[in-house]
Coordinates of N, CA and C in Angstrom, one line a residue:
M1 N 86.0 120.1 132.1 CA 87.2 120.5 133.1 C 88.2 121.5 132.7
P2 N 87.5 122.6 132.2 CA 88.6 123.4 131.7 C 89.1 124.0 132.5
H3 N 89.1 124.0 133.9 CA 90.2 125.0 135.3 C 91.5 123.7 135.1
L4 N 91.4 122.7 134.9 CA 92.2 121.7 135.0 C 93.3 122.0 133.6
F5 N 92.5 122.2 132.3 CA 93.4 122.4 131.1 C 93.1 123.7 130.8
P6 N 93.5 125.1 131.2 CA 93.4 126.2 130.8 C 93.9 126.5 129.5
D7 N 94.9 125.8 128.9 CA 96.0 125.9 127.6 C 95.3 125.0 126.5
T8 N 93.9 124.5 126.6 CA 93.1 123.6 125.7 C 93.2 124.2 124.5
V9 N 93.9 123.3 123.2 CA 93.7 124.2 122.0 C 92.3 123.4 121.0
S10 N 92.0 124.2 120.4 CA 90.9 123.7 119.3 C 91.0 122.2 118.9
Y11 N 89.9 121.6 118.2 CA 89.9 120.2 117.6 C 91.0 120.2 116.4
N12 N 90.8 121.3 115.6 CA 91.4 121.4 114.4 C 93.1 121.5 114.8
R13 N 93.4 122.1 115.7 CA 94.6 122.6 116.0 C 95.1 121.5 116.9
F14 N 94.3 120.4 117.3 CA 94.8 119.2 118.1 C 95.4 118.4 116.9
V15 N 94.4 118.3 116.1 CA 94.9 117.2 115.0 C 96.1 117.6 114.1
E16 N 96.3 118.8 114.2 CA 97.7 119.4 113.8 C 98.7 119.0 114.6
L17 N 98.6 119.3 115.2 CA 99.8 119.2 116.6 C 100.1 117.4 116.8
M18 N 99.0 116.4 116.4 CA 99.2 115.2 116.6 C 100.6 114.8 116.0
Q19 N 100.8 115.0 115.0 CA 102.1 114.5 114.0 C 103.3 115.1 114.7
A20 N 103.2 115.8 115.6 CA 104.6 116.3 116.3 C 105.0 115.2 117.4
A21 N 104.1 114.7 117.6 CA 104.1 113.2 118.6 C 104.2 111.8 118.1
S22 N 104.5 111.8 116.9 CA 104.6 110.4 116.2 C 105.8 110.0 116.7
L23 N 107.2 110.6 116.5 CA 108.4 110.4 116.6 C 108.3 110.0 118.2
P24 N 108.4 111.0 119.1 CA 108.4 110.4 120.4 C 107.7 109.0 120.8
M25 N 106.3 108.8 120.8 CA 105.7 107.8 120.6 C 106.5 106.6 120.1
A26 N 107.0 106.8 118.8 CA 107.5 105.6 118.2 C 108.9 105.2 119.3
I27 N 109.7 106.2 119.4 CA 110.6 105.7 120.4 C 110.5 105.2 121.6
F28 N 109.5 105.7 122.3 CA 108.7 105.1 123.5 C 108.3 103.7 123.5
L29 N 107.6 103.3 122.3 CA 107.3 102.2 121.8 C 108.2 101.0 121.7
K30 N 109.1 101.4 121.0 CA 110.4 100.5 120.8 C 111.1 100.5 122.0
T31 N 111.5 101.3 122.8 CA 112.1 101.2 123.7 C 111.7 100.8 125.2
C32 N 110.3 101.0 125.3 CA 109.9 100.8 126.6 C 108.9 99.6 126.7
C33 N 107.9 99.6 125.5 CA 106.7 98.9 125.3 C 106.7 97.2 125.3
L34 N 107.8 96.9 124.5 CA 107.9 95.8 123.7 C 108.5 94.9 124.6
G35 N 107.9 93.2 124.6 CA 108.4 92.5 125.4 C 109.5 91.7 125.1
E36 N 109.8 90.8 125.8 CA 111.2 90.1 125.5 C 111.0 88.5 125.1
G37 N 111.9 88.4 124.2 CA 111.9 86.9 123.6 C 111.6 85.7 124.7
T38 N 110.9 84.7 124.3 CA 111.1 83.7 125.3 C 111.4 82.5 124.4
G39 N 111.7 82.2 123.1 CA 112.0 81.1 122.6 C 111.4 80.6 121.6
I40 N 109.9 81.2 122.0 CA 108.8 81.0 121.1 C 107.8 82.2 120.7
S41 N 107.7 82.4 119.4 CA 107.3 83.4 118.7 C 106.2 83.2 117.6
F42 N 105.4 84.0 117.2 CA 104.5 84.0 116.4 C 104.3 85.0 115.5
A43 N 104.3 85.2 114.3 CA 104.5 86.0 113.2 C 103.0 86.1 112.6
D44 N 102.4 87.1 112.0 CA 101.6 87.3 111.3 C 101.5 88.6 110.8
S45 N 100.5 88.9 109.5 CA 100.3 90.2 109.2 C 99.2 90.5 109.1
T46 N 98.2 91.5 108.9 CA 96.9 91.7 109.2 C 96.7 93.1 108.5
P47 N 95.7 93.5 107.5 CA 95.4 94.4 106.3 C 95.0 95.5 107.2
I48 N 95.2 97.0 106.9 CA 94.8 98.0 107.7 C 94.3 98.6 106.4
R49 N 93.1 98.5 106.6 CA 92.1 99.2 105.4 C 92.0 100.9 105.6
V50 N 92.0 101.4 104.7 CA 92.1 103.1 105.0 C 90.7 103.6 104.2
C51 N 90.0 102.8 103.3 CA 88.6 103.1 103.0 C 88.2 101.8 102.0
K52 N 87.0 102.0 102.3 CA 86.2 100.6 101.6 C 86.3 100.5 99.9
N53 N 86.3 99.6 99.5 CA 86.8 99.2 97.9 C 86.3 100.1 96.8
K54 N 85.0 100.6 97.0 CA 84.3 101.2 96.3 C 84.8 102.9 96.1
R55 N 85.5 103.2 97.1 CA 85.9 104.4 97.2 C 87.4 104.7 96.9
I56 N 87.8 103.7 96.4 CA 89.6 103.8 96.4 C 89.9 104.6 95.2
K57 N 89.3 105.1 94.2 CA 89.2 106.1 92.9 C 89.5 107.4 93.6
R58 N 88.3 107.7 94.7 CA 88.1 108.7 94.9 C 89.0 109.3 96.2
N59 N 89.8 108.4 96.8 CA 90.6 108.4 98.3 C 91.7 109.5 97.7
R60 N 91.7 110.7 98.7 CA 93.0 111.5 98.0 C 93.9 111.4 99.3
V61 N 93.5 111.2 100.6 CA 94.3 111.4 101.7 C 95.5 110.3 101.3
F62 N 95.4 109.2 100.7 CA 96.8 108.2 100.9 C 96.8 108.0 99.1
K63 N 96.3 108.8 98.5 CA 96.7 108.8 97.1 C 98.5 108.7 96.7
G64 N 98.6 107.8 96.3 CA 100.2 107.4 95.8 C 100.9 107.1 96.6
I65 N 100.5 106.6 98.1 CA 100.9 106.2 99.3 C 100.5 104.4 99.4
A66 N 99.2 104.7 100.0 CA 98.6 103.3 100.0 C 98.6 102.3 98.8
Q67 N 98.4 101.1 98.6 CA 98.2 100.3 97.9 C 97.3 99.1 97.9
V68 N 96.8 98.8 96.6 CA 95.8 97.6 96.9 C 96.6 96.2 97.0
G69 N 96.1 95.6 97.9 CA 96.7 94.3 98.5 C 95.6 93.2 98.3
K70 N 95.7 92.2 98.4 CA 94.9 90.8 98.5 C 95.4 90.1 100.0
S71 N 94.4 89.9 100.7 CA 94.4 88.8 102.1 C 93.1 88.0 101.9
T72 N 93.0 86.9 102.9 CA 92.4 85.8 103.0 C 90.6 86.6 102.7
M73 N 90.6 87.7 103.3 CA 89.0 88.3 103.0 C 89.2 88.9 101.8
G74 N 90.0 89.1 100.7 CA 89.6 89.7 99.5 C 90.5 90.8 99.3
Y75 N 90.4 91.8 98.8 CA 91.1 92.8 98.1 C 91.0 93.9 98.7
F76 N 92.0 95.0 99.1 CA 91.6 95.8 100.3 C 92.6 97.0 99.6
F77 N 92.2 98.0 100.3 CA 93.3 99.5 99.8 C 93.8 100.1 101.1
G78 N 95.0 99.7 101.5 CA 95.4 100.6 102.5 C 97.0 99.9 103.0
F79 N 97.2 99.7 103.9 CA 98.7 99.1 104.2 C 98.5 97.7 105.0
K80 N 99.9 97.3 105.5 CA 99.8 95.9 106.3 C 100.5 95.9 107.7
L81 N 99.9 95.8 108.5 CA 100.9 95.8 109.9 C 101.2 94.1 110.0
H82 N 102.7 94.3 110.2 CA 103.4 92.8 110.2 C 103.7 92.9 112.1
L83 N 103.2 91.9 112.9 CA 103.5 91.5 114.3 C 104.6 90.2 114.4
V84 N 105.4 90.5 115.4 CA 105.7 89.1 115.8 C 105.4 89.3 117.7
I85 N 104.8 88.1 118.0 CA 104.5 88.1 119.3 C 105.3 87.1 120.3
N86 N 105.3 86.9 121.3 CA 105.8 85.7 122.1 C 104.4 85.3 122.5
D87 N 104.7 83.9 123.2 CA 103.4 82.9 123.6 C 103.0 83.6 124.6
K88 N 103.3 85.1 125.8 CA 102.7 85.9 126.7 C 101.6 86.5 125.8
G89 N 101.6 87.0 124.6 CA 100.9 88.0 123.9 C 101.5 89.2 123.8
E90 N 102.7 89.3 124.0 CA 103.6 90.6 123.9 C 103.9 91.1 122.8
L91 N 103.9 92.1 122.5 CA 104.4 92.6 121.2 C 106.0 92.5 121.1
L92 N 106.6 92.0 120.4 CA 108.3 91.5 120.0 C 108.9 92.9 119.1
N93 N 108.3 92.9 117.9 CA 108.3 93.8 116.8 C 107.2 93.8 115.9
F94 N 107.1 94.8 115.1 CA 106.2 95.5 114.0 C 106.6 96.2 113.2
V95 N 106.2 96.2 112.0 CA 106.8 97.0 110.6 C 105.4 97.3 110.0
I96 N 105.0 98.5 109.4 CA 103.7 98.7 108.3 C 104.6 98.9 107.2
T97 N 103.9 98.2 106.3 CA 104.2 98.3 104.7 C 103.2 98.7 103.9
Q98 N 103.3 98.9 102.4 CA 102.0 99.0 101.7 C 101.1 97.8 101.6
G99 N 99.9 97.7 101.1 CA 99.2 96.6 101.1 C 99.6 95.5 100.2
N100 N 100.5 95.9 99.2 CA 100.8 94.9 98.0 C 102.3 94.2 98.3
V101 N 102.8 94.6 99.5 CA 104.2 93.8 99.9 C 103.8 92.6 100.5
D102 N 104.9 91.7 99.9 CA 104.5 90.4 100.3 C 105.1 90.1 101.9
D103 N 104.5 89.0 102.7 CA 104.1 88.9 103.8 C 105.7 88.6 104.4
R104 N 106.4 87.6 103.5 CA 107.8 87.3 103.8 C 108.8 88.4 103.4
E105 N 108.9 89.3 103.1 CA 109.7 90.4 102.9 C 110.2 91.3 104.1
P106 N 109.1 91.5 105.3 CA 109.6 92.0 106.7 C 110.6 91.1 107.5
L107 N 110.1 89.7 107.2 CA 110.9 88.6 107.9 C 112.7 88.4 107.3
K108 N 112.8 88.8 106.0 CA 114.3 89.0 105.6 C 115.2 90.2 106.1
S109 N 114.6 90.9 106.7 CA 115.2 91.8 107.3 C 115.6 91.9 108.8
K110 N 116.7 91.7 108.8 CA 117.7 91.5 110.2 C 117.2 92.6 111.5
K111 N 116.7 93.7 111.2 CA 116.3 94.4 111.7 C 115.1 94.1 112.4
F112 N 114.1 93.4 111.7 CA 112.7 93.0 112.2 C 112.9 91.8 113.1
V113 N 113.7 90.6 113.0 CA 114.0 89.6 113.6 C 115.4 89.2 114.4
N114 N 116.1 90.7 114.6 CA 117.2 90.2 114.9 C 117.4 90.0 116.6
Q115 N 116.2 90.0 117.3 CA 116.3 90.1 118.8 C 115.4 88.6 118.9
L116 N 115.1 87.8 117.9 CA 114.6 86.4 117.9 C 114.9 85.4 117.7
K117 N 115.1 84.7 119.2 CA 115.8 83.3 119.0 C 114.9 82.1 119.3
G118 N 115.2 80.8 119.1 CA 114.2 79.7 119.0 C 113.5 79.4 117.7
K119 N 112.0 79.2 117.9 CA 111.2 78.8 116.8 C 110.0 80.1 116.7
L120 N 110.0 80.3 115.4 CA 109.3 81.2 114.9 C 107.8 80.5 113.9
Y121 N 106.7 80.8 114.5 CA 105.5 80.0 114.0 C 104.8 81.0 112.9
A122 N 104.7 80.4 111.7 CA 104.0 81.3 110.7 C 102.8 80.6 110.3
D123 N 102.3 81.4 108.9 CA 101.3 80.4 108.4 C 101.9 80.1 107.3
K124 N 101.0 79.5 106.3 CA 101.5 78.8 105.0 C 101.9 80.2 103.9
G125 N 101.4 81.5 104.3 CA 102.2 82.6 103.3 C 103.4 82.8 103.4
D126 N 104.0 82.2 104.5 CA 105.5 82.7 104.9 C 106.4 81.2 104.1
I127 N 105.9 80.3 103.5 CA 107.0 79.1 103.3 C 107.8 79.6 102.3
S128 N 108.9 79.5 102.6 CA 110.0 79.8 101.5 C 111.4 79.2 102.0
K129 N 111.7 78.4 101.1 CA 113.1 78.0 101.4 C 114.1 78.6 101.7
E130 N 114.6 79.6 100.9 CA 115.5 80.6 101.0 C 115.4 81.2 102.5
L131 N 113.7 81.6 102.9 CA 113.9 82.5 104.2 C 114.3 81.8 105.2
T132 N 113.4 80.3 105.2 CA 114.0 79.5 106.1 C 115.4 79.3 106.4
E133 N 116.4 79.1 105.3 CA 117.8 79.0 105.4 C 118.3 80.2 105.9
L134 N 117.8 81.4 105.6 CA 118.5 82.7 106.2 C 118.1 82.8 107.4
L135 N 116.9 82.6 108.0 CA 116.4 82.7 109.2 C 117.2 81.9 110.1
F136 N 117.6 80.3 109.6 CA 118.3 79.2 110.5 C 119.8 80.0 110.9
M137 N 120.1 80.4 109.7 CA 121.7 81.2 110.1 C 121.5 81.9 110.8
D138 N 120.9 82.7 111.1 CA 120.8 83.4 112.9 C 119.9 82.8 114.0
G139 N 119.9 81.8 113.8 CA 119.3 81.0 115.1 C 118.4 80.9 115.2
L140 N 117.1 81.0 114.2 CA 115.8 81.3 114.4 C 115.4 80.1 113.2
H141 N 114.4 79.2 114.2 CA 113.7 78.4 113.2 C 112.5 78.5 112.9
L142 N 112.2 78.6 111.4 CA 111.0 79.3 111.0 C 110.3 78.0 111.0
I143 N 108.9 77.9 111.3 CA 108.0 76.6 111.3 C 106.5 76.9 111.1
T144 N 106.1 76.2 109.6 CA 105.0 76.7 109.3 C 104.2 75.4 108.7
N145 N 102.9 75.6 108.5 CA 102.1 74.1 107.8 C 102.6 74.3 106.4
I146 N 102.2 73.2 106.0 CA 102.5 72.8 104.2 C 101.1 73.1 103.5
R147 N 101.3 73.6 102.2 CA 100.3 73.8 101.4 C 99.6 72.0 100.9
N148 N 98.6 72.1 100.3 CA 97.8 71.0 100.1 C 98.8 70.1 99.0
N149 N 99.4 70.9 97.9 CA 100.1 70.6 96.9 C 101.6 70.0 97.4
M150 N 101.9 70.3 98.7 CA 102.9 70.2 99.0 C 103.4 68.5 99.5
K151 N 104.7 68.1 99.4 CA 104.7 66.5 100.3 C 104.6 66.7 101.9
N152 N 104.2 65.8 102.6 CA 104.4 65.9 103.6 C 105.6 65.8 104.5
T153 N 106.1 66.5 105.5 CA 107.3 66.4 106.1 C 107.3 66.1 107.9
L154 N 108.3 65.4 108.2 CA 108.5 65.0 109.6 C 108.3 66.1 110.9
M155 N 107.6 66.5 111.8 CA 107.4 67.6 112.2 C 107.3 66.8 113.7
E156 N 108.2 67.4 114.8 CA 107.9 67.4 116.3 C 106.5 67.4 116.5
L157 N 105.9 66.7 117.6 CA 104.6 66.7 118.0 C 104.3 68.0 118.4
K158 N 105.4 68.5 119.4 CA 105.3 69.9 120.0 C 105.1 71.0 119.4
D159 N 105.8 70.9 118.1 CA 105.6 71.8 116.8 C 104.3 71.8 116.3
K160 N 103.8 70.5 116.4 CA 102.3 70.5 115.6 C 101.4 71.0 116.3
I161 N 101.8 70.9 118.1 CA 100.5 71.4 118.7 C 100.8 73.2 119.0
M162 N 102.0 73.7 118.6 CA 102.2 74.9 118.8 C 101.8 75.5 117.3
L163 N 101.7 75.0 116.5 CA 100.9 75.5 115.3 C 99.6 75.6 115.3
R164 N 99.0 74.7 116.1 CA 97.5 74.8 116.0 C 97.3 76.1 117.4
K165 N 98.2 76.4 117.9 CA 98.2 77.8 119.2 C 98.3 79.1 118.2
R166 N 98.5 78.8 116.8 CA 98.6 80.3 116.4 C 97.5 81.0 116.5
S167 N 96.7 80.8 116.6 CA 95.1 81.7 117.0 C 95.2 82.6 117.9
V168 N 96.4 82.7 118.8 CA 96.9 83.5 119.7 C 97.1 84.9 119.2
I169 N 98.1 84.8 118.0 CA 98.0 86.2 117.1 C 96.8 86.5 116.1
E170 N 96.0 85.8 115.9 CA 94.8 86.3 115.3 C 93.8 87.0 116.7
T171 N 93.9 86.5 117.5 CA 93.5 87.1 118.6 C 94.0 88.4 118.9
V172 N 95.2 88.9 119.0 CA 95.8 89.6 119.2 C 95.3 90.8 118.2
N173 N 95.2 90.3 116.7 CA 95.0 91.5 115.7 C 93.5 91.6 116.0
D174 N 92.8 90.8 116.5 CA 91.4 91.1 116.8 C 91.1 92.4 117.8
E175 N 92.0 92.1 118.9 CA 92.0 93.2 119.7 C 92.5 94.6 119.3
L176 N 93.6 94.5 118.6 CA 93.8 95.6 117.9 C 92.8 96.3 117.3
K177 N 92.1 95.7 116.2 CA 91.2 96.4 115.6 C 90.0 96.5 115.9
N178 N 89.4 95.6 116.9 CA 88.2 95.9 117.6 C 88.4 96.7 119.0
M179 N 89.1 96.7 119.7 CA 89.5 97.3 121.0 C 90.2 98.6 120.9
C180 N 91.1 98.4 120.1 CA 92.3 99.6 120.1 C 91.8 100.3 118.9
Q181 N 91.3 99.9 117.8 CA 90.3 100.7 116.8 C 91.5 101.1 115.9
I182 N 92.9 100.4 115.5 CA 93.9 100.8 114.5 C 93.3 100.9 113.1
E183 N 92.2 100.4 112.8 CA 91.8 100.4 111.3 C 90.4 101.4 111.5
H184 N 90.4 102.5 110.8 CA 89.1 103.3 110.2 C 89.5 104.0 109.2
S185 N 88.4 104.8 108.9 CA 88.3 105.3 107.6 C 88.2 106.8 107.6
R186 N 88.7 107.4 108.9 CA 88.5 108.7 109.1 C 89.6 109.7 109.1
H187 N 91.0 109.1 108.6 CA 92.2 109.9 108.7 C 92.3 111.1 107.9
R188 N 92.7 112.2 107.9 CA 93.1 113.2 107.7 C 94.3 113.4 106.7
C189 N 95.2 112.8 107.4 CA 96.4 113.0 106.6 C 97.6 111.7 107.1
F190 N 98.4 111.4 106.1 CA 99.2 110.1 106.5 C 100.0 110.3 107.7
G191 N 100.1 111.3 108.0 CA 101.0 111.7 109.6 C 100.0 111.1 110.5
N192 N 98.9 111.5 110.7 CA 97.9 111.2 111.6 C 97.5 109.6 111.7
F193 N 97.8 109.1 110.4 CA 97.3 107.7 110.4 C 98.4 106.9 111.1
I194 N 99.8 107.5 111.0 CA 100.8 106.9 111.8 C 100.9 107.0 113.7
T195 N 100.5 108.3 113.4 CA 100.5 108.7 114.9 C 99.4 107.7 115.6
N196 N 98.3 107.8 115.3 CA 96.9 106.8 115.7 C 97.4 105.4 115.9
L197 N 98.1 105.1 114.7 CA 98.5 103.5 114.8 C 99.4 103.3 116.0
I198 N 100.3 103.9 116.2 CA 101.3 103.9 117.0 C 101.0 104.0 118.5
S199 N 100.0 104.9 118.5 CA 99.4 105.1 120.1 C 98.7 103.8 120.2
R200 N 98.0 103.4 119.9 CA 97.1 102.3 119.7 C 97.6 100.9 119.9
L201 N 99.0 100.7 119.6 CA 100.0 99.8 119.5 C 100.4 99.9 121.1
I202 N 100.8 101.3 121.7 CA 100.9 101.3 123.0 C 100.0 101.3 123.7
A203 N 99.0 101.5 123.6 CA 97.6 101.2 124.7 C 97.5 99.7 124.7
Y204 N 97.6 98.8 123.4 CA 97.6 97.4 123.5 C 98.6 96.7 124.7
C205 N 99.9 97.5 124.6 CA 101.2 97.1 125.5 C 100.7 97.0 126.9
F206 N 99.9 98.1 127.0 CA 99.4 98.2 128.8 C 98.4 97.8 129.0
F207 N 97.8 96.9 128.2 CA 96.7 95.9 128.4 C 97.0 95.0 129.9
P208 N 96.2 94.7 130.9 CA 96.7 93.8 131.8 C 96.6 92.5 131.9
K209 N 95.5 92.1 131.1 CA 95.5 90.9 130.5 C 95.5 90.6 128.8
K210 N 96.3 90.0 128.2 CA 96.4 89.7 126.8 C 96.7 88.1 126.8
P211 N 96.1 88.0 125.2 CA 96.0 86.2 124.8 C 97.1 85.7 125.2
A212 N 97.3 84.6 125.5 CA 98.3 84.2 125.6 C 98.4 82.6 125.8
I213 N 99.6 81.9 125.8 CA 99.5 79.9 125.6 C 99.6 79.7 127.0
K214 N 98.5 79.1 127.7 CA 99.3 78.5 128.9 C 99.6 77.0 128.9
Y215 N 100.6 76.6 129.5 CA 101.2 75.1 129.1 C 102.4 74.9 130.3
D216 N 102.3 73.8 130.8 CA 103.2 73.5 131.8 C 104.0 72.3 131.3
A217 N 105.3 72.6 131.4 CA 106.4 71.9 131.2 C 107.0 70.8 132.2
V218 N 107.1 69.6 131.8 CA 107.2 68.6 132.9 C 108.3 68.0 132.5
Q219 N 109.2 68.0 133.7 CA 110.7 67.3 133.1 C 110.6 65.6 134.2
T220 N 110.9 64.8 133.4 CA 110.7 63.3 133.9 C 112.0 62.5 133.2
T221 N 112.1 61.5 133.6 CA 113.4 60.5 133.3 C 112.8 59.4 132.4
Q222 N 111.3 59.3 132.5 CA 110.6 58.4 132.1 C 110.7 58.2 130.5
I223 N 111.0 57.0 129.8 CA 110.7 56.9 128.2 C 109.4 57.6 127.7
A224 N 108.1 57.4 128.3 CA 107.1 57.6 128.0 C 106.0 58.1 129.2
L225 N 105.2 58.8 128.7 CA 104.3 59.2 129.9 C 102.8 58.5 129.7
F226 N 102.1 58.2 130.6 CA 101.0 57.4 130.7 C 99.8 58.1 131.5

């Protein structure tokens, strides 16, 4: 359809011009695409690999920018995408860090969690007494599973059930990687890496159907339900 796009540039020029769209798309994502807090939030991080491990020393595009990190799947070279979603599967906030940054660091930033209230469910990697107290002062209750070497603690039944529903954010990460393709090894520069990542997050926000938790609240005056 060249008659519809008479001013189409070449592929190389298009790749060069992509970087100019990073800031407008980031503003659009932050102001128009993110969801609203519902009192139930899930936090997690996922690695963004920029190359295979055997090519780390030969990688020039991200030399001095990306770092070697470790996840549950082993070591990787690249970045981390930290996400917070609500129970509807909508993105509430995100941040991109280097691969060697602790998962708890973004949660310590008030800019990352300033709009969250209620309960935040995270994995064992976010266990921290200092972080829990810091978030609690801002009206956010951090709830995580305990490690095997920790003493058992009392927890409400509904919180135990919601921790089992943390798989919803794992599904979001899976859709971002497999459907939106936020992770690949064909980047030519760091600027285009950011542009591609932001554009794919915007694409996910416009998905008509997102992974969500379905539950029905029952209000009753009975002491127990049978």
